[in-house]
Amino acid sequence: MSRVLVTGGAGFIGSHYVRHLLDATDVEKVTVLDALTYAGHAENLGAALLSPRVRLVVGSILDSDLVAALVGQHDQIVHLAAESHVDNSLRDAGQFVTTNVVGTQVLLDAARQHGIGRFVHVSTDEVYGPLLDGVAAEDAPLRPTVPYAASKAASDLLALSYHYTHGVPVCVTRSSNNFGPHQHPEKIIPSHITRLLRGEKVLLHGDGGHVRNWLHVDDHCAGIDIVRRNGLAGQVYNLGGGTDLTNTELTGLLLGAFGVGWDRVASIPDRRCNDRRYAMSIDKATALGYRPRRDIRIEIAATIDWYRQRPDRWAPMLAHALSVTA
Ligand code: NAD
């Protein structure tokens, strides 16, 4: 049994991960540390907050006193808190460096001082940059092209350096694109779904040929937890193995699910530095027992249902996304 501090646990993936810890493990206590930025919502945790095993602490990973006090009460850290939206990082990289790099350093220092038993740093396939062919193994060069990915790459390296220099038992996970309920409508799948639900056109960047690997958020959370339990300190584990789709294929999947045609698509200019393709090998995580199971072509229906049933959850977030884009 262990006590786990989950940073960013009121965000999209973090809230699913907290549910995973409650439902699928014997973890004794889960503390969520979340600043509740525009991307974090206590409501994402829902009924999990009623569990006597769960506590939500509203605060920042940049608050070193708070972090030190919390880390001292836990055996393990699973670190998901981050600024996570690429477009925002193109407008203002400063917050990404502060949260993703400095925030990670604050956590690592506390982990070092308190002799934490496990530090899982959750990262992204975007640190490898675009691959025109082949797949990136964990030792592939890091070639991030946008400030979001660069800040994640920097934090990955910082986390690993605390393993080498201070013996902090760090594991880094790198996941492909997640989908599922509770994702902020600034991201492509919820953006498409909420536009279709509102009778608007969906926006397709450039020629739509960009390839992303789509992983169900529950598969990602299961992978993070396999690494928390069985990963080797100092190692990186890729958590991909979802479904590869071009953005045009993804858009076609969603149009089909809504029973509407391509007249509901508006083509817009490509974003700056829109990486053409990400792809990772997952052999290392598979050797630990990682088995992604959910195909987006089947599972997207449940995600659409959630957005159909919960406009109360996403409409306020949409207002934020529109105000930033405007
Ligand atoms: P998200 O934006 O939905 O959630 C981020 C959470 O971090 C929010 O709850 C926010 O309030 C919190 N946060 C931000 N700054 C904070 C601070 N200073 N202190 C405490 N909490 C803070 O992001 P997500 O999509 O759930 O991603 C979670 C993690 O997974 C991130 O590290 C991201 O880089 C990584 N990741 C995401 C994806 C994806 O497809 N969404 C893929 C690979 C990796």
CSV table of C-alpha atoms and ligand atoms in Angstrom, one decimal:
chain,number,residue,atom,x,y,z
A,1,MET,CA,0.0,0.0,0.0
A,2,SER,CA,1.2,3.5,-0.8
A,3,ARG,CA,0.4,7.1,-0.6
A,4,VAL,CA,0.5,8.8,-4.0
A,5,LEU,CA,0.7,12.5,-4.7
A,6,VAL,CA,-0.8,13.2,-8.2
A,7,THR,CA,0.0,16.6,-9.6
A,8,GLY,CA,-2.5,18.0,-12.2
A,9,GLY,CA,-5.1,15.5,-11.0
A,10,ALA,CA,-8.0,17.8,-11.8
A,11,GLY,CA,-7.0,17.9,-15.5
A,12,PHE,CA,-8.1,15.6,-18.3
A,13,ILE,CA,-5.7,12.7,-17.9
A,14,GLY,CA,-5.0,13.3,-14.2
A,15,SER,CA,-8.6,12.9,-13.2
A,16,HIS,CA,-8.9,9.6,-15.1
A,17,TYR,CA,-5.7,8.5,-13.4
A,18,VAL,CA,-7.1,9.2,-10.0
A,19,ARG,CA,-10.1,7.1,-10.8
A,20,HIS,CA,-7.8,4.3,-12.0
A,21,LEU,CA,-5.9,4.4,-8.7
A,22,LEU,CA,-9.2,4.2,-6.8
A,23,ASP,CA,-10.7,1.4,-8.9
A,24,ALA,CA,-7.8,-0.7,-9.9
A,25,THR,CA,-5.2,-0.5,-7.1
A,26,ASP,CA,-4.8,-0.8,-3.3
A,27,VAL,CA,-3.2,2.7,-3.0
A,28,GLU,CA,-4.0,3.8,0.5
A,29,LYS,CA,-4.2,7.6,-0.1
A,30,VAL,CA,-4.3,9.8,-3.2
A,31,THR,CA,-3.6,13.5,-2.9
A,32,VAL,CA,-4.3,15.7,-5.9
A,33,LEU,CA,-2.2,18.9,-6.0
A,34,ASP,CA,-3.8,21.1,-8.7
A,35,ALA,CA,-3.7,24.9,-9.2
A,36,LEU,CA,-7.1,24.7,-11.0
A,37,THR,CA,-5.9,26.8,-13.9
A,38,TYR,CA,-8.3,27.3,-16.9
A,39,ALA,CA,-7.6,23.6,-17.7
A,40,GLY,CA,-8.2,22.1,-14.2
A,41,HIS,CA,-11.7,21.5,-12.7
A,42,ALA,CA,-12.6,19.8,-9.4
A,43,GLU,CA,-15.7,18.5,-11.3
A,44,ASN,CA,-13.4,16.4,-13.5
A,45,LEU,CA,-12.9,14.3,-10.4
A,46,GLY,CA,-16.6,13.9,-9.7
A,47,ALA,CA,-17.5,11.1,-7.3
A,48,ALA,CA,-13.8,10.4,-6.7
A,49,LEU,CA,-13.8,13.4,-4.4
A,50,LEU,CA,-16.3,11.6,-2.1
A,51,SER,CA,-13.8,8.8,-1.5
A,52,PRO,CA,-12.1,8.9,1.9
A,53,ARG,CA,-8.9,7.8,0.0
A,54,VAL,CA,-8.9,11.1,-2.0
A,55,ARG,CA,-8.0,14.6,-1.0
A,56,LEU,CA,-7.8,17.7,-3.3
A,57,VAL,CA,-5.3,20.4,-2.4
A,58,VAL,CA,-5.7,23.5,-4.5
A,59,GLY,CA,-2.2,25.0,-5.0
A,60,SER,CA,0.7,25.2,-7.3
A,61,ILE,CA,3.7,23.0,-7.9
A,62,LEU,CA,5.6,26.2,-8.0
A,63,ASP,CA,4.9,26.7,-4.2
A,64,SER,CA,8.0,25.1,-2.8
A,65,ASP,CA,6.8,25.2,0.9
A,66,LEU,CA,3.5,23.6,0.0
A,67,VAL,CA,5.2,21.0,-2.2
A,68,ALA,CA,7.7,20.1,0.4
A,69,ALA,CA,5.0,19.6,3.0
A,70,LEU,CA,2.9,17.4,0.7
A,71,VAL,CA,5.8,15.4,-0.6
A,72,GLY,CA,6.8,14.6,3.0
A,73,GLN,CA,3.4,12.9,3.5
A,74,HIS,CA,3.7,10.6,0.4
A,75,ASP,CA,5.7,7.7,-0.8
A,76,GLN,CA,5.3,8.3,-4.5
A,77,ILE,CA,4.7,11.1,-7.0
A,78,VAL,CA,2.9,10.9,-10.3
A,79,HIS,CA,3.5,14.3,-12.0
A,80,LEU,CA,1.0,15.4,-14.7
A,81,ALA,CA,0.6,19.1,-13.9
A,82,ALA,CA,1.6,21.1,-16.9
A,83,GLU,CA,0.6,23.7,-19.4
A,84,SER,CA,-0.5,21.3,-22.2
A,85,HIS,CA,-1.9,23.2,-25.2
A,86,VAL,CA,0.6,23.7,-28.1
A,87,ASP,CA,-1.3,26.7,-29.5
A,88,ASN,CA,-1.0,28.5,-26.2
A,89,SER,CA,2.7,27.9,-26.2
A,90,LEU,CA,3.0,29.6,-29.6
A,91,ARG,CA,1.4,32.7,-28.2
A,92,ASP,CA,3.2,32.8,-24.9
A,93,ALA,CA,6.0,30.3,-24.0
A,94,GLY,CA,6.8,31.9,-20.6
A,95,GLN,CA,4.1,30.1,-18.7
A,96,PHE,CA,5.2,26.8,-20.3
A,97,VAL,CA,8.8,27.2,-19.1
A,98,THR,CA,7.6,28.3,-15.6
A,99,THR,CA,5.1,25.5,-15.0
A,100,ASN,CA,6.6,22.6,-17.0
A,101,VAL,CA,10.3,23.2,-16.3
A,102,VAL,CA,10.6,25.2,-13.0
A,103,GLY,CA,7.5,23.4,-11.5
A,104,THR,CA,9.1,20.0,-12.2
A,105,GLN,CA,12.4,21.2,-10.6
A,106,VAL,CA,10.5,22.2,-7.5
A,107,LEU,CA,8.9,18.8,-7.3
A,108,LEU,CA,12.2,17.0,-7.9
A,109,ASP,CA,13.9,19.0,-5.2
A,110,ALA,CA,11.2,18.0,-2.7
A,111,ALA,CA,11.4,14.4,-3.9
A,112,ARG,CA,15.1,14.4,-3.3
A,113,GLN,CA,14.9,15.9,0.1
A,114,HIS,CA,12.2,13.5,1.3
A,115,GLY,CA,13.6,10.3,-0.2
A,116,ILE,CA,10.5,9.7,-2.3
A,117,GLY,CA,10.1,6.0,-3.4
A,118,ARG,CA,8.9,6.7,-7.0
A,119,PHE,CA,8.6,9.7,-9.2
A,120,VAL,CA,6.7,9.2,-12.5
A,121,HIS,CA,7.1,12.1,-14.8
A,122,VAL,CA,4.4,12.1,-17.5
A,123,SER,CA,5.5,13.3,-20.8
A,124,THR,CA,4.7,13.2,-24.5
A,125,ASP,CA,5.7,11.8,-27.9
A,126,GLU,CA,6.0,15.4,-29.1
A,127,VAL,CA,9.5,15.6,-27.5
A,128,TYR,CA,10.8,13.4,-30.4
A,129,GLY,CA,9.6,15.8,-33.0
A,130,PRO,CA,8.3,14.8,-36.4
A,131,LEU,CA,9.2,11.5,-38.0
A,132,LEU,CA,8.6,11.1,-41.7
A,133,ASP,CA,8.9,7.3,-41.4
A,134,GLY,CA,9.9,4.7,-38.8
A,135,VAL,CA,9.3,4.9,-35.1
A,136,ALA,CA,11.1,6.6,-32.1
A,137,ALA,CA,12.4,4.3,-29.4
A,138,GLU,CA,13.1,5.8,-26.0
A,139,ASP,CA,16.7,6.5,-26.9
A,140,ALA,CA,15.9,8.5,-30.0
A,141,PRO,CA,17.1,12.0,-30.2
A,142,LEU,CA,14.8,14.7,-28.8
A,143,ARG,CA,13.9,17.2,-31.5
A,144,PRO,CA,11.0,19.2,-30.2
A,145,THR,CA,9.7,21.9,-32.6
A,146,VAL,CA,7.3,23.9,-30.5
A,147,PRO,CA,7.7,25.6,-27.1
A,148,TYR,CA,5.3,23.1,-25.4
A,149,ALA,CA,7.3,20.1,-26.6
A,150,ALA,CA,10.6,21.8,-25.8
A,151,SER,CA,9.4,22.6,-22.3
A,152,LYS,CA,8.4,18.9,-21.8
A,153,ALA,CA,11.7,17.7,-23.3
A,154,ALA,CA,13.6,20.0,-20.8
A,155,SER,CA,11.6,18.7,-17.9
A,156,ASP,CA,12.1,15.0,-19.0
A,157,LEU,CA,15.9,15.6,-19.0
A,158,LEU,CA,15.8,17.5,-15.7
A,159,ALA,CA,13.9,14.6,-14.1
A,160,LEU,CA,16.3,12.0,-15.4
A,161,SER,CA,19.3,14.2,-14.2
A,162,TYR,CA,17.9,14.0,-10.7
A,163,HIS,CA,18.1,10.2,-11.0
A,164,TYR,CA,21.7,10.2,-12.2
A,165,THR,CA,22.9,12.9,-9.8
A,166,HIS,CA,20.8,12.4,-6.7
A,167,GLY,CA,19.4,8.9,-7.0
A,168,VAL,CA,15.8,10.1,-7.2
A,169,PRO,CA,13.9,7.0,-8.6
A,170,VAL,CA,12.5,8.7,-11.6
A,171,CYS,CA,10.6,7.1,-14.5
A,172,VAL,CA,9.6,9.1,-17.5
A,173,THR,CA,6.5,8.1,-19.6
A,174,ARG,CA,5.9,9.5,-23.1
A,175,SER,CA,2.4,9.1,-24.4
A,176,SER,CA,0.8,9.7,-27.8
A,177,ASN,CA,-2.4,11.8,-28.2
A,178,ASN,CA,-5.1,10.9,-25.7
A,179,PHE,CA,-8.9,11.0,-26.3
A,180,GLY,CA,-11.8,10.4,-23.9
A,181,PRO,CA,-14.3,12.3,-21.8
A,182,HIS,CA,-13.4,15.5,-19.8
A,183,GLN,CA,-10.8,16.8,-22.3
A,184,HIS,CA,-10.8,20.5,-22.8
A,185,PRO,CA,-12.5,21.7,-26.0
A,186,GLU,CA,-9.3,23.5,-27.1
A,187,LYS,CA,-8.0,20.1,-28.2
A,188,ILE,CA,-8.9,18.8,-31.7
A,189,ILE,CA,-11.3,15.9,-30.8
A,190,PRO,CA,-13.4,17.9,-28.3
A,191,SER,CA,-13.2,20.9,-30.6
A,192,HIS,CA,-14.7,18.9,-33.5
A,193,ILE,CA,-17.3,17.2,-31.3
A,194,THR,CA,-18.5,20.4,-29.6
A,195,ARG,CA,-18.6,22.3,-32.9
A,196,LEU,CA,-20.7,19.4,-34.5
A,197,LEU,CA,-23.0,19.5,-31.5
A,198,ARG,CA,-23.5,23.2,-31.9
A,199,GLY,CA,-24.2,22.9,-35.6
A,200,GLU,CA,-21.0,24.6,-36.6
A,201,LYS,CA,-18.3,23.6,-39.0
A,202,VAL,CA,-15.2,21.8,-37.7
A,203,LEU,CA,-11.8,23.4,-38.5
A,204,LEU,CA,-9.2,21.3,-40.4
A,205,HIS,CA,-5.7,22.7,-40.4
A,206,GLY,CA,-3.7,22.7,-43.7
A,207,ASP,CA,-4.0,19.6,-45.9
A,208,GLY,CA,-5.2,17.4,-43.1
A,209,GLY,CA,-2.4,14.9,-43.7
A,210,HIS,CA,-0.8,15.2,-40.2
A,211,VAL,CA,-0.6,11.8,-38.5
A,212,ARG,CA,-1.3,11.3,-34.8
A,213,ASN,CA,-1.5,8.1,-32.7
A,214,TRP,CA,-4.8,8.2,-30.8
A,215,LEU,CA,-4.7,6.4,-27.4
A,216,HIS,CA,-7.7,6.1,-25.1
A,217,VAL,CA,-7.1,8.0,-21.9
A,218,ASP,CA,-7.8,4.8,-19.8
A,219,ASP,CA,-5.1,2.9,-21.7
A,220,HIS,CA,-2.7,5.7,-21.0
A,221,CYS,CA,-3.6,5.7,-17.3
A,222,ALA,CA,-3.1,1.9,-17.1
A,223,GLY,CA,0.3,2.4,-18.7
A,224,ILE,CA,1.3,5.1,-16.3
A,225,ASP,CA,0.3,2.8,-13.4
A,226,ILE,CA,2.3,-0.1,-14.8
A,227,VAL,CA,5.3,2.1,-14.8
A,228,ARG,CA,4.6,3.4,-11.3
A,229,ARG,CA,4.5,-0.1,-10.0
A,230,ASN,CA,7.1,-2.0,-12.2
A,231,GLY,CA,9.2,0.6,-14.1
A,232,LEU,CA,12.9,0.7,-13.5
A,233,ALA,CA,14.3,3.9,-12.1
A,234,GLY,CA,16.1,6.1,-14.6
A,235,GLN,CA,14.2,4.6,-17.5
A,236,VAL,CA,11.9,6.2,-20.2
A,237,TYR,CA,8.8,4.2,-21.4
A,238,ASN,CA,6.8,5.1,-24.5
A,239,LEU,CA,3.1,4.7,-24.1
A,240,GLY,CA,1.7,4.6,-27.6
A,241,GLY,CA,0.1,1.8,-29.5
A,242,GLY,CA,-3.2,3.5,-30.2
A,243,THR,CA,-4.6,4.1,-33.7
A,244,ASP,CA,-2.7,6.1,-36.3
A,245,LEU,CA,-5.0,8.5,-38.1
A,246,THR,CA,-4.4,11.5,-40.3
A,247,ASN,CA,-6.4,14.5,-39.2
A,248,THR,CA,-8.5,14.0,-42.3
A,249,GLU,CA,-9.3,10.4,-41.3
A,250,LEU,CA,-10.0,11.6,-37.8
A,251,THR,CA,-12.4,14.2,-39.1
A,252,GLY,CA,-14.1,11.7,-41.4
A,253,LEU,CA,-14.6,9.4,-38.4
A,254,LEU,CA,-16.3,12.1,-36.4
A,255,LEU,CA,-18.4,13.3,-39.3
A,256,GLY,CA,-19.5,9.7,-39.8
A,257,ALA,CA,-20.4,9.3,-36.2
A,258,PHE,CA,-22.7,12.4,-36.5
A,259,GLY,CA,-24.1,11.3,-39.8
A,260,VAL,CA,-23.0,14.6,-41.6
A,261,GLY,CA,-20.9,15.3,-44.6
A,262,TRP,CA,-17.8,17.2,-45.6
A,263,ASP,CA,-19.8,20.4,-46.1
A,264,ARG,CA,-19.4,20.7,-42.3
A,265,VAL,CA,-15.6,21.1,-42.6
A,266,ALA,CA,-13.9,24.5,-42.9
A,267,SER,CA,-10.2,24.3,-44.1
A,268,ILE,CA,-8.0,26.8,-42.3
A,269,PRO,CA,-4.3,27.6,-42.8
A,270,ASP,CA,-1.9,25.2,-41.1
A,271,ARG,CA,-0.5,26.2,-37.7
A,272,ARG,CA,3.1,27.2,-37.5
A,273,CYS,CA,5.4,24.1,-37.1
A,274,ASN,CA,2.6,21.5,-37.2
A,275,ASP,CA,4.7,18.3,-36.9
A,276,ARG,CA,3.8,16.0,-39.8
A,277,ARG,CA,3.9,12.7,-38.0
A,278,TYR,CA,4.6,11.2,-34.6
A,279,ALA,CA,5.3,7.5,-34.1
A,280,MET,CA,6.8,5.5,-31.2
A,281,SER,CA,7.8,1.9,-30.5
A,282,ILE,CA,6.2,0.5,-27.3
A,283,ASP,CA,8.3,-2.6,-26.8
A,284,LYS,CA,9.8,-1.5,-23.5
A,285,ALA,CA,6.4,-0.8,-22.0
A,286,THR,CA,5.0,-3.9,-23.5
A,287,ALA,CA,7.7,-5.9,-21.7
A,288,LEU,CA,6.3,-4.5,-18.4
A,289,GLY,CA,2.8,-5.7,-19.3
A,290,TYR,CA,1.4,-2.6,-21.0
A,291,ARG,CA,-1.4,-3.6,-23.4
A,292,PRO,CA,-3.4,-0.7,-25.0
A,293,ARG,CA,-6.8,-2.2,-25.8
A,294,ARG,CA,-9.2,0.5,-27.0
A,295,ASP,CA,-9.6,1.4,-30.7
A,296,ILE,CA,-10.7,5.0,-31.4
A,297,ARG,CA,-12.9,3.8,-34.2
A,298,ILE,CA,-15.1,2.0,-31.6
A,299,GLU,CA,-14.5,4.0,-28.5
A,300,ILE,CA,-15.2,7.4,-30.0
A,301,ALA,CA,-18.9,6.8,-29.6
A,302,ALA,CA,-18.7,6.8,-25.8
A,303,THR,CA,-16.6,10.0,-25.9
A,304,ILE,CA,-19.2,11.7,-28.1
A,305,ASP,CA,-22.0,10.6,-25.8
A,306,TRP,CA,-20.2,12.2,-22.9
A,307,TYR,CA,-20.0,15.6,-24.7
A,308,ARG,CA,-23.6,15.2,-25.8
A,309,GLN,CA,-24.8,14.6,-22.3
A,310,ARG,CA,-22.6,17.1,-20.4
A,311,PRO,CA,-22.7,20.5,-22.1
A,312,ASP,CA,-22.8,21.9,-18.5
A,313,ARG,CA,-19.2,20.6,-18.2
A,314,TRP,CA,-17.7,21.8,-21.5
A,315,ALA,CA,-19.6,25.0,-22.3
A,316,PRO,CA,-17.8,27.0,-19.7
A,317,MET,CA,-14.5,25.7,-20.9
A,318,LEU,CA,-15.5,26.5,-24.5
A,319,ALA,CA,-16.0,30.1,-23.4
A,320,HIS,CA,-12.4,30.2,-22.3
A,321,ALA,CA,-11.1,28.6,-25.5
A,322,LEU,CA,-13.0,31.1,-27.6
A,323,SER,CA,-11.8,34.1,-25.6
A,324,VAL,CA,-8.2,32.9,-26.0
A,325,THR,CA,-8.6,32.3,-29.8
A,326,ALA,CA,-10.4,35.6,-30.4
B,1,NAD,P1,-4.6,19.3,-18.9
B,1,NAD,O1,-4.3,20.7,-19.4
B,1,NAD,O2,-6.0,18.8,-19.1
B,1,NAD,O3,-4.4,19.3,-17.3
B,1,NAD,C1,-3.2,19.9,-16.7
B,1,NAD,C2,-3.6,20.1,-15.2
B,1,NAD,O4,-2.4,20.7,-14.6
B,1,NAD,C3,-4.7,21.0,-14.9
B,1,NAD,O5,-5.6,20.4,-14.0
B,1,NAD,C4,-4.1,22.3,-14.4
B,1,NAD,O6,-4.9,23.0,-13.5
B,1,NAD,C5,-2.9,21.7,-13.7
B,1,NAD,N1,-1.8,22.7,-13.5
B,1,NAD,C6,-1.3,23.6,-14.4
B,1,NAD,N2,-0.4,24.3,-13.8
B,1,NAD,C7,-0.3,23.9,-12.5
B,1,NAD,C8,0.6,24.3,-11.4
B,1,NAD,N3,1.5,25.3,-11.5
B,1,NAD,N4,0.4,23.6,-10.3
B,1,NAD,C9,-0.5,22.6,-10.1
B,1,NAD,N5,-1.3,22.2,-11.1
B,1,NAD,C10,-1.2,22.8,-12.3
B,1,NAD,O7,-3.5,18.3,-19.5
B,1,NAD,P2,-3.7,16.8,-19.8
B,1,NAD,O8,-4.0,16.7,-21.2
B,1,NAD,O9,-4.4,16.1,-18.8
B,1,NAD,O10,-2.1,16.4,-19.7
B,1,NAD,C11,-1.6,15.9,-18.5
B,1,NAD,C12,-0.1,15.6,-18.7
B,1,NAD,O11,0.0,14.6,-19.7
B,1,NAD,C13,0.7,16.8,-19.1
B,1,NAD,O12,2.0,16.7,-18.5
B,1,NAD,C14,0.9,16.6,-20.6
B,1,NAD,O13,2.1,17.2,-21.1
B,1,NAD,C15,0.9,15.1,-20.7
B,1,NAD,N6,0.4,14.5,-22.0
B,1,NAD,C16,-0.8,14.8,-22.5
B,1,NAD,C17,-1.2,14.2,-23.6
B,1,NAD,C18,-2.6,14.5,-24.2
B,1,NAD,O14,-2.9,13.9,-25.3
B,1,NAD,N7,-3.5,15.2,-23.5
B,1,NAD,C19,-0.4,13.3,-24.3
B,1,NAD,C20,0.9,13.1,-23.8
B,1,NAD,C21,1.3,13.7,-22.6
